[in-house]
Structure formats: structure tokens, C-alpha cells
PDB file of C-alpha atoms in Angstrom:
ATOM      1  CA  GLU D   1       0.000   0.000   0.000  1.00  0.00           C
ATOM      2  CA  LYS D   2       2.822   2.403   0.833  1.00  0.00           C
ATOM      3  CA  PHE D   3       4.699   1.598  -2.367  1.00  0.00           C
ATOM      4  CA  GLY D   4       1.532   2.384  -4.319  1.00  0.00           C
ATOM      5  CA  LEU D   5       1.779   5.988  -3.121  1.00  0.00           C
ATOM      6  CA  ILE D   6       5.269   6.465  -4.584  1.00  0.00           C
ATOM      7  CA  SER D   7       5.175   8.191  -7.966  1.00  0.00           C
ATOM      8  CA  GLN D   8       8.812   9.289  -8.123  1.00  0.00           C
ATOM      9  CA  LYS D   9      10.826   8.138 -11.134  1.00  0.00           C
ATOM     10  CA  THR D  10      14.462   7.404 -10.329  1.00  0.00           C
ATOM     11  CA  HIS D  11      17.232   4.853 -10.855  1.00  0.00           C
ATOM     12  CA  VAL D  12      16.660   3.654  -7.276  1.00  0.00           C
ATOM     13  CA  THR D  13      13.717   1.273  -6.855  1.00  0.00           C
ATOM     14  CA  PRO D  14      11.068   1.826  -4.143  1.00  0.00           C
ATOM     15  CA  SER D  15      12.388  -1.285  -2.369  1.00  0.00           C
ATOM     16  CA  ALA D  16      14.974   1.061  -0.831  1.00  0.00           C
ATOM     17  CA  LEU D  17      12.119   2.380   1.318  1.00  0.00           C
ATOM     18  CA  ILE D  18      11.976  -0.932   3.175  1.00  0.00           C
ATOM     19  CA  LYS D  19      14.735   0.614   5.298  1.00  0.00           C
ATOM     20  CA  PHE D  20      12.074   2.846   6.831  1.00  0.00           C
ATOM     21  CA  ASP D  21      10.395  -0.206   8.365  1.00  0.00           C
ATOM     22  CA  LEU D  22      13.403  -2.206   9.545  1.00  0.00           C
ATOM     23  CA  CYS D  23      12.516  -1.402  13.157  1.00  0.00           C
ATOM     24  CA  LYS D  24       9.221  -3.249  12.608  1.00  0.00           C
ATOM     25  CA  ILE D  25      10.469  -6.033  10.342  1.00  0.00           C
ATOM     26  CA  LEU D  26      13.350  -6.842  12.694  1.00  0.00           C
ATOM     27  CA  ASP D  27      11.281  -6.610  15.847  1.00  0.00           C
ATOM     28  CA  GLY D  28      13.345  -7.524  18.883  1.00  0.00           C
ATOM     29  CA  LEU D  29      16.699  -6.379  17.516  1.00  0.00           C
ATOM     30  CA  GLU D  30      18.207  -3.204  18.953  1.00  0.00           C
ATOM     31  CA  ARG D  31      20.845  -2.539  16.292  1.00  0.00           C
ATOM     32  CA  VAL D  32      21.376  -3.583  12.687  1.00  0.00           C
ATOM     33  CA  LEU D  33      23.900  -2.674  10.009  1.00  0.00           C
ATOM     34  CA  TYR D  34      22.403  -1.877   6.621  1.00  0.00           C
ATOM     35  CA  ILE D  35      24.679  -1.948   3.571  1.00  0.00           C
ATOM     36  CA  ASP D  36      23.847  -1.525  -0.123  1.00  0.00           C
ATOM     37  CA  SER D  37      24.522  -4.394  -2.517  1.00  0.00           C
ATOM     38  CA  ASP D  38      27.206  -2.478  -4.463  1.00  0.00           C
ATOM     39  CA  ILE D  39      29.643  -2.806  -1.584  1.00  0.00           C
ATOM     40  CA  ILE D  40      32.727  -4.747  -0.527  1.00  0.00           C
ATOM     41  CA  VAL D  41      33.608  -5.137   3.143  1.00  0.00           C
ATOM     42  CA  ASN D  42      37.385  -5.320   2.961  1.00  0.00           C
ATOM     43  CA  ASN D  43      38.343  -5.253   6.656  1.00  0.00           C
ATOM     44  CA  SER D  44      36.920  -6.133  10.061  1.00  0.00           C
ATOM     45  CA  LEU D  45      33.686  -4.409  11.143  1.00  0.00           C
ATOM     46  CA  ASN D  46      34.498  -4.745  14.843  1.00  0.00           C
ATOM     47  CA  GLU D  47      35.419  -1.076  15.242  1.00  0.00           C
ATOM     48  CA  LEU D  48      32.151   0.032  13.670  1.00  0.00           C
ATOM     49  CA  PHE D  49      30.086  -1.817  16.239  1.00  0.00           C
ATOM     50  CA  LYS D  50      32.019  -0.255  19.116  1.00  0.00           C
ATOM     51  CA  TYR D  51      30.607   3.232  18.468  1.00  0.00           C
ATOM     52  CA  ASP D  52      28.150   4.365  21.114  1.00  0.00           C
ATOM     53  CA  ILE D  53      24.961   5.328  19.225  1.00  0.00           C
ATOM     54  CA  GLU D  54      22.552   4.971  22.150  1.00  0.00           C
ATOM     55  CA  ASN D  55      21.405   8.591  21.815  1.00  0.00           C
ATOM     56  CA  TYR D  56      21.364   8.593  17.995  1.00  0.00           C
ATOM     57  CA  TYR D  57      18.963   7.146  15.434  1.00  0.00           C
ATOM     58  CA  LEU D  58      21.807   5.889  13.292  1.00  0.00           C
ATOM     59  CA  ALA D  59      25.454   6.218  12.371  1.00  0.00           C
ATOM     60  CA  ALA D  60      26.455   7.129   8.812  1.00  0.00           C
ATOM     61  CA  SER D  61      29.164   8.837   6.800  1.00  0.00           C
ATOM     62  CA  PHE D  62      29.056  12.316   5.263  1.00  0.00           C
ATOM     63  CA  GLU D  63      28.300  12.393   1.528  1.00  0.00           C
ATOM     64  CA  PHE D  64      31.717  13.572   0.333  1.00  0.00           C
ATOM     65  CA  TRP D  65      30.453  13.994  -3.231  1.00  0.00           C
ATOM     66  CA  ARG D  66      28.044  16.658  -1.976  1.00  0.00           C
ATOM     67  CA  TYR D  67      30.981  18.663  -0.647  1.00  0.00           C
ATOM     68  CA  ILE D  68      32.925  18.343  -3.899  1.00  0.00           C
ATOM     69  CA  ILE D  69      29.958  19.529  -5.997  1.00  0.00           C
ATOM     70  CA  ALA D  70      29.321  22.476  -3.672  1.00  0.00           C
ATOM     71  CA  LYS D  71      33.002  23.441  -3.743  1.00  0.00           C
ATOM     72  CA  LYS D  72      33.080  23.400  -7.532  1.00  0.00           C
ATOM     73  CA  GLU D  73      29.951  25.548  -7.602  1.00  0.00           C
ATOM     74  CA  GLY D  74      31.561  28.039  -5.221  1.00  0.00           C
ATOM     75  CA  THR D  75      29.353  27.316  -2.199  1.00  0.00           C
ATOM     76  CA  ASP D  76      29.930  25.860   1.274  1.00  0.00           C
ATOM     77  CA  GLY D  77      29.302  22.131   1.271  1.00  0.00           C
ATOM     78  CA  LEU D  78      29.870  21.715   5.007  1.00  0.00           C
ATOM     79  CA  SER D  79      27.250  24.073   6.432  1.00  0.00           C
ATOM     80  CA  ASP D  80      24.765  21.217   6.805  1.00  0.00           C
ATOM     81  CA  PHE D  81      25.576  17.617   7.626  1.00  0.00           C
ATOM     82  CA  TYR D  82      24.279  15.291   4.899  1.00  0.00           C
ATOM     83  CA  PHE D  83      25.011  11.568   4.963  1.00  0.00           C
ATOM     84  CA  ASN D  84      25.024   8.722   2.447  1.00  0.00           C
ATOM     85  CA  SER D  85      22.329   6.115   3.120  1.00  0.00           C
ATOM     86  CA  GLY D  86      24.241   3.205   1.571  1.00  0.00           C
ATOM     87  CA  VAL D  87      25.864   2.298   4.896  1.00  0.00           C
ATOM     88  CA  MET D  88      23.875   2.911   8.066  1.00  0.00           C
ATOM     89  CA  LEU D  89      24.190   1.429  11.536  1.00  0.00           C
ATOM     90  CA  PHE D  90      20.656   1.725  12.897  1.00  0.00           C
ATOM     91  CA  ASN D  91      19.649   2.169  16.526  1.00  0.00           C
ATOM     92  CA  LEU D  92      16.352   0.332  16.051  1.00  0.00           C
ATOM     93  CA  LYS D  93      15.434   0.710  19.707  1.00  0.00           C
ATOM     94  CA  LYS D  94      15.435   4.519  19.610  1.00  0.00           C
ATOM     95  CA  ILE D  95      13.825   4.602  16.149  1.00  0.00           C
ATOM     96  CA  ARG D  96      10.912   2.570  17.552  1.00  0.00           C
ATOM     97  CA  GLU D  97      10.638   4.718  20.670  1.00  0.00           C
ATOM     98  CA  ASP D  98      10.370   7.953  18.655  1.00  0.00           C
ATOM     99  CA  ASN D  99       8.131   6.513  15.925  1.00  0.00           C
ATOM    100  CA  ILE D 100      10.648   7.491  13.246  1.00  0.00           C
ATOM    101  CA  SER D 101       9.380   4.906  10.752  1.00  0.00           C
ATOM    102  CA  ASP D 102       6.024   6.664  10.319  1.00  0.00           C
ATOM    103  CA  ILE D 103       7.711  10.064  10.170  1.00  0.00           C
ATOM    104  CA  LEU D 104      10.019   8.883   7.372  1.00  0.00           C
ATOM    105  CA  TRP D 105       7.079   7.605   5.335  1.00  0.00           C
ATOM    106  CA  SER D 106       5.182  10.844   5.822  1.00  0.00           C
ATOM    107  CA  VAL D 107       8.168  12.931   4.716  1.00  0.00           C
ATOM    108  CA  LYS D 108       8.708  10.708   1.683  1.00  0.00           C
ATOM    109  CA  ILE D 109       5.108  10.831   0.501  1.00  0.00           C
ATOM    110  CA  ASN D 110       4.507  14.513   1.188  1.00  0.00           C
ATOM    111  CA  LYS D 111       7.897  16.101   0.502  1.00  0.00           C
ATOM    112  CA  PHE D 112      10.173  13.877  -1.603  1.00  0.00           C
ATOM    113  CA  ASN D 113       7.745  12.246  -4.004  1.00  0.00           C
ATOM    114  CA  GLY D 114       6.765  12.894  -7.605  1.00  0.00           C
ATOM    115  CA  GLN D 115       8.742  13.466 -10.783  1.00  0.00           C
ATOM    116  CA  ASP D 116       9.631  17.035  -9.796  1.00  0.00           C
ATOM    117  CA  ASN D 117      11.996  15.673  -7.135  1.00  0.00           C
ATOM    118  CA  LYS D 118      15.231  16.459  -8.976  1.00  0.00           C
ATOM    119  CA  SER D 119      17.542  14.722  -6.544  1.00  0.00           C
ATOM    120  CA  GLY D 120      16.851  11.317  -8.066  1.00  0.00           C
ATOM    121  CA  LEU D 121      17.243   9.724  -4.642  1.00  0.00           C
ATOM    122  CA  MET D 122      14.641   7.374  -3.246  1.00  0.00           C
ATOM    123  CA  ASP D 123      15.350   7.281   0.499  1.00  0.00           C
ATOM    124  CA  GLN D 124      18.481   9.326   1.211  1.00  0.00           C
ATOM    125  CA  ASP D 125      16.871  12.793   1.263  1.00  0.00           C
ATOM    126  CA  CYS D 126      14.195  11.520   3.646  1.00  0.00           C
ATOM    127  CA  PHE D 127      16.690  10.026   6.075  1.00  0.00           C
ATOM    128  CA  ASN D 128      18.649  13.277   6.087  1.00  0.00           C
ATOM    129  CA  ASP D 129      15.547  15.412   6.518  1.00  0.00           C
ATOM    130  CA  VAL D 130      14.455  13.419   9.565  1.00  0.00           C
ATOM    131  CA  CYS D 131      17.652  12.012  11.064  1.00  0.00           C
ATOM    132  CA  ALA D 132      20.647  14.215  10.153  1.00  0.00           C
ATOM    133  CA  SER D 133      20.598  16.031  13.502  1.00  0.00           C
ATOM    134  CA  MET D 134      20.520  12.653  15.284  1.00  0.00           C
ATOM    135  CA  CYS D 135      23.168  10.908  13.211  1.00  0.00           C
ATOM    136  CA  TYR D 136      26.524   9.784  14.599  1.00  0.00           C
ATOM    137  CA  GLN D 137      29.124  10.776  11.986  1.00  0.00           C
ATOM    138  CA  LEU D 138      31.241   7.859  10.772  1.00  0.00           C
ATOM    139  CA  PRO D 139      34.716   8.234   9.219  1.00  0.00           C
ATOM    140  CA  ILE D 140      34.984   7.945   5.434  1.00  0.00           C
ATOM    141  CA  LYS D 141      36.668   4.543   5.751  1.00  0.00           C
ATOM    142  CA  PHE D 142      33.255   3.015   6.484  1.00  0.00           C
ATOM    143  CA  ASN D 143      31.721   4.293   3.245  1.00  0.00           C
ATOM    144  CA  PHE D 144      34.456   4.976   0.714  1.00  0.00           C
ATOM    145  CA  ASN D 145      33.577   5.885  -2.866  1.00  0.00           C
ATOM    146  CA  PRO D 146      36.287   4.519  -5.240  1.00  0.00           C
ATOM    147  CA  VAL D 147      36.132   7.605  -7.450  1.00  0.00           C
ATOM    148  CA  PHE D 148      37.802   9.618  -4.687  1.00  0.00           C
ATOM    149  CA  SER D 149      40.949   7.522  -4.988  1.00  0.00           C
ATOM    150  CA  LYS D 150      41.698   9.440  -8.203  1.00  0.00           C
ATOM    151  CA  GLY D 151      41.925  13.171  -8.773  1.00  0.00           C
ATOM    152  CA  TYR D 152      40.789  14.358  -5.335  1.00  0.00           C
ATOM    153  CA  LYS D 153      42.926  15.952  -2.669  1.00  0.00           C
ATOM    154  CA  ILE D 154      43.562  14.248   0.642  1.00  0.00           C
ATOM    155  CA  GLN D 155      43.409  17.734   2.181  1.00  0.00           C
ATOM    156  CA  ASP D 156      39.725  17.980   1.225  1.00  0.00           C
ATOM    157  CA  ILE D 157      38.975  14.560   2.690  1.00  0.00           C
ATOM    158  CA  ASN D 158      40.795  15.428   5.916  1.00  0.00           C
ATOM    159  CA  LYS D 159      38.882  18.717   6.143  1.00  0.00           C
ATOM    160  CA  VAL D 160      35.460  17.111   5.699  1.00  0.00           C
ATOM    161  CA  TYR D 161      36.037  14.226   8.111  1.00  0.00           C
ATOM    162  CA  ASN D 162      38.422  15.933  10.529  1.00  0.00           C
ATOM    163  CA  LEU D 163      41.174  13.423   9.782  1.00  0.00           C
ATOM    164  CA  ASN D 164      44.933  13.621   9.213  1.00  0.00           C
ATOM    165  CA  TYR D 165      45.821  11.135   6.469  1.00  0.00           C
ATOM    166  CA  SER D 166      49.082  12.015   4.708  1.00  0.00           C
ATOM    167  CA  SER D 167      48.021  10.545   1.349  1.00  0.00           C
ATOM    168  CA  ILE D 168      45.175   8.860  -0.519  1.00  0.00           C
ATOM    169  CA  GLN D 169      47.094   5.586  -0.332  1.00  0.00           C
ATOM    170  CA  GLU D 170      47.231   5.779   3.471  1.00  0.00           C
ATOM    171  CA  LEU D 171      43.449   6.191   3.485  1.00  0.00           C
ATOM    172  CA  LEU D 172      43.002   3.282   1.054  1.00  0.00           C
ATOM    173  CA  ASP D 173      45.060   1.050   3.359  1.00  0.00           C
ATOM    174  CA  ASP D 174      42.652   1.955   6.170  1.00  0.00           C
ATOM    175  CA  VAL D 175      39.362   1.589   4.270  1.00  0.00           C
ATOM    176  CA  VAL D 176      36.861  -0.929   5.671  1.00  0.00           C
ATOM    177  CA  ILE D 177      33.853  -0.572   3.357  1.00  0.00           C
ATOM    178  CA  ILE D 178      34.169   0.246  -0.355  1.00  0.00           C
ATOM    179  CA  HIS D 179      30.938   1.551  -1.894  1.00  0.00           C
ATOM    180  CA  TYR D 180      30.753   1.460  -5.696  1.00  0.00           C
ATOM    181  CA  VAL D 181      28.459   4.485  -5.828  1.00  0.00           C
ATOM    182  CA  GLY D 182      28.868   5.960  -9.301  1.00  0.00           C
ATOM    183  CA  LYS D 183      26.672   4.919 -12.206  1.00  0.00           C
ATOM    184  CA  THR D 184      29.689   3.755 -14.203  1.00  0.00           C
ATOM    185  CA  ASP D 185      31.578   2.437 -11.167  1.00  0.00           C
ATOM    186  CA  LYS D 186      29.854  -0.942 -11.205  1.00  0.00           C
ATOM    187  CA  PRO D 187      32.656  -3.497 -11.782  1.00  0.00           C
ATOM    188  CA  TRP D 188      30.197  -6.238 -12.769  1.00  0.00           C
ATOM    189  CA  LYS D 189      28.923  -3.997 -15.613  1.00  0.00           C
ATOM    190  CA  TYR D 190      31.971  -1.966 -16.665  1.00  0.00           C
ATOM    191  CA  GLU D 191      35.592  -3.035 -17.119  1.00  0.00           C
ATOM    192  CA  THR D 192      36.630   0.591 -16.653  1.00  0.00           C
ATOM    193  CA  ALA D 193      35.117   1.006 -13.165  1.00  0.00           C
ATOM    194  CA  ASN D 194      37.330   2.480 -10.460  1.00  0.00           C
ATOM    195  CA  TYR D 195      38.823  -0.070  -8.044  1.00  0.00           C
ATOM    196  CA  VAL D 196      37.781  -2.893 -10.405  1.00  0.00           C
ATOM    197  CA  ASP D 197      40.711  -5.115  -9.383  1.00  0.00           C
ATOM    198  CA  LEU D 198      39.530  -5.464  -5.798  1.00  0.00           C
ATOM    199  CA  TRP D 199      36.012  -6.392  -6.867  1.00  0.00           C
ATOM    200  CA  GLU D 200      37.364  -8.995  -9.314  1.00  0.00           C
ATOM    201  CA  LYS D 201      39.469 -10.501  -6.527  1.00  0.00           C
ATOM    202  CA  TYR D 202      36.385 -11.230  -4.418  1.00  0.00           C
ATOM    203  CA  TYR D 203      34.338 -12.275  -7.435  1.00  0.00           C
ATOM    204  CA  LEU D 204      36.915 -14.954  -8.206  1.00  0.00           C
ATOM    205  CA  LEU D 205      37.095 -16.043  -4.557  1.00  0.00           C
ATOM    206  CA  ALA D 206      33.318 -16.545  -4.666  1.00  0.00           C
ATOM    207  CA  GLY D 207      33.852 -19.132  -7.417  1.00  0.00           C
ATOM    208  CA  TYR D 208      32.734 -17.149 -10.457  1.00  0.00           C
ATOM    209  CA  ARG D 209      34.521 -16.585 -13.767  1.00  0.00           C
ATOM    210  CA  ILE D 210      35.445 -13.104 -14.998  1.00  0.00           C
ATOM    211  CA  ASP D 211      35.095 -14.290 -18.594  1.00  0.00           C
ATOM    212  CA  ASP D 212      31.382 -14.955 -18.023  1.00  0.00           C
ATOM    213  CA  LEU D 213      30.730 -11.272 -17.371  1.00  0.00           C
ATOM    214  CA  LYS D 214      29.482  -9.304 -20.360  1.00  0.00           C
ATOM    215  CA  ARG D 215      30.976  -5.976 -19.361  1.00  0.00           C
ATOM    216  CA  GLU D 216      31.235  -2.720 -21.241  1.00  0.00           C
ATOM    217  CA  VAL D 217      34.119  -0.312 -21.655  1.00  0.00           C
ATOM    218  CA  ILE D 218      33.121   3.311 -21.139  1.00  0.00           C
ATOM    219  CA  LYS D 219      34.342   5.346 -24.092  1.00  0.00           C
ATOM    220  CA  LYS D 220      34.753   8.974 -23.080  1.00  0.00           C
ATOM    221  CA  ASN D 221      34.036  10.472 -26.479  1.00  0.00           C
ATOM    222  CA  ILE D 222      32.042  13.561 -27.508  1.00  0.00           C
ATOM    223  CA  ALA D 223      28.739  11.753 -27.014  1.00  0.00           C
ATOM    224  CA  TYR D 224      29.744  10.772 -23.460  1.00  0.00           C
ATOM    225  CA  TYR D 225      30.637  14.340 -22.444  1.00  0.00           C
ATOM    226  CA  PHE D 226      27.572  15.785 -24.145  1.00  0.00           C
ATOM    227  CA  GLU D 227      25.337  13.464 -22.120  1.00  0.00           C
ATOM    228  CA  ARG D 228      27.174  14.403 -18.909  1.00  0.00           C
ATOM    229  CA  PHE D 229      26.670  18.083 -19.711  1.00  0.00           C
ATOM    230  CA  ARG D 230      22.969  17.519 -20.403  1.00  0.00           C
ATOM    231  CA  ILE D 231      22.489  15.735 -17.074  1.00  0.00           C
ATOM    232  CA  SER D 232      24.346  18.503 -15.232  1.00  0.00           C
ATOM    233  CA  LEU D 233      22.138  21.161 -16.832  1.00  0.00           C
ATOM    234  CA  LYS D 234      19.047  19.303 -15.678  1.00  0.00           C
ATOM    235  CA  LYS D 235      20.333  18.883 -12.119  1.00  0.00           C
ATOM    236  CA  ARG D 236      22.177  22.161 -11.510  1.00  0.00           C
ATOM    237  CA  GLY D 237      20.944  24.671 -14.076  1.00  0.00           C
ATOM    238  CA  LEU D 238      23.134  26.648 -16.480  1.00  0.00           C
ATOM    239  CA  ILE D 239      24.989  28.914 -14.032  1.00  0.00           C
ATOM    240  CA  ASN D 240      26.029  26.175 -11.612  1.00  0.00           C
ATOM    241  CA  THR D 241      26.903  23.850 -14.499  1.00  0.00           C
ATOM    242  CA  LEU D 242      29.258  26.461 -15.947  1.00  0.00           C
ATOM    243  CA  LYS D 243      30.815  27.025 -12.491  1.00  0.00           C
ATOM    244  CA  TYR D 244      31.263  23.285 -12.094  1.00  0.00           C
ATOM    245  CA  TYR D 245      33.023  22.757 -15.431  1.00  0.00           C
ATOM    246  CA  PHE D 246      35.170  25.886 -15.182  1.00  0.00           C
ATOM    247  CA  SER D 247      36.353  24.734 -11.742  1.00  0.00           C
ATOM    248  CA  LYS D 248      37.386  21.413 -13.292  1.00  0.00           C
ATOM    249  CA  GLY D 249      39.355  23.262 -15.977  1.00  0.00           C
TER     250      GLY D 249
END
């Protein structure tokens, strides 16, 4: 019945909204770790479960991409905390106590629904609208986007997460959860995805054959950049799109 009320068109299916009801589905559990399917857990999760989130609804990591976009557009991307919903350690006990499930559904249906919702996100805006002020902020190593291993400054990462890594490689050595966020950073679909070697390593360990994958190679030709420009215009408008591309040189 709830899914029937969702009219938003996006690349994320409405099944993502099941997260809203985990406190009811997993009745009796006090905490649960949610992770997207486009993820590799590359180190022990023990440290993650040691964080004290008793007074928080969840623990999640800042959406670093949001900061990068804001910086390129000449605005402050750190004025408001905004987290990525692909990795969330839920405090189900407190979520039940404060009836957050129903609040999330209400916000989704009444505020972030319909085709005019330009964000293209199914659940993430809702979680941030309701829970950002009650979110324990996790380090980037628990939700690392592979694209940031190339072409981004460690100084920016340290600034956003209040860290002191000396290099990107030092951060990579410390990463626990790798999240293949980008549309073209899906190693099972594209040979040219960032951090593809690590994904292939685990794919082979699982007993599968790389040769059985029918993957594409992204060709960054004129058509590719034209489509990227068109998408940016739709999302950011002309002025911010020009700022974004000029900042990239």
C-alpha cells in the first residue's frame, strides 16, 4: 500500500524504502547494520560496532560527493551535515521509541515524491531530513567511494572528516567498506570502473569466472561528455553547471 503511493521516477527502486520499516520487520533487535549491494567489506567491522549510538537514530558517513559539488559551484558544502544512506548502523530501539518509521514515510510521501523531485534519490533525502541532527558521523573509511581515490585531494577529505591522512594511499590502506556508488563504477557492468581489481578478486574467490561477465568499456568520447553536460544542466541549471566545469578546468 505504501509503495503504491510512490510516484517518483528514479534509478533507485522503491524497495529502498523498506529501510524505513526495519525497526518493525526486525522486531526484537536493537541494532542492525544496513549496507547496499554495491559494496565490498574489505576489513573487520568490529570497530564500527564499538561506536556508542545509544542517543542517535543511526550512524552514517558524510556524503563527500556533496561537498565536492558544492566546492566546484563556489558554495559551502559543510554548512549542513548530509550523509550517504548506503551504509547505516541503525539504533532500532530509539527509532521505535520515537516513531521514526512513520515520520520517514510521511516525509517521503509529502515532501520527496513525484517526478519534480530532482535529486533522483529514493530514500536518502528523507533520512537526512528526519535524522541528520541525530546521526553519529562515521569516518569515510566506512563508506568509501572509489572515485575519490583518483583526482581528489587528501586535504579535502581530511577537512570534511576531521582526519589527518598524509596521502590517498594511506586512506586506502585503512578503508573498511568500499561503496561502488557511481553509475559507471559498477565493476560487474563496466571493465573501466574504479577499483575494479579489488572487486574482481572477491568475485573470483566466490567461485565465479570473470570471462562470463558481459561488461562494457566506457568510451569517453564527444557523445559521453555531451550526455554528462545535459544531465548537469538538468540537475544544476546553467549557471552552476558552468561554475562546475570551469572549476574542473
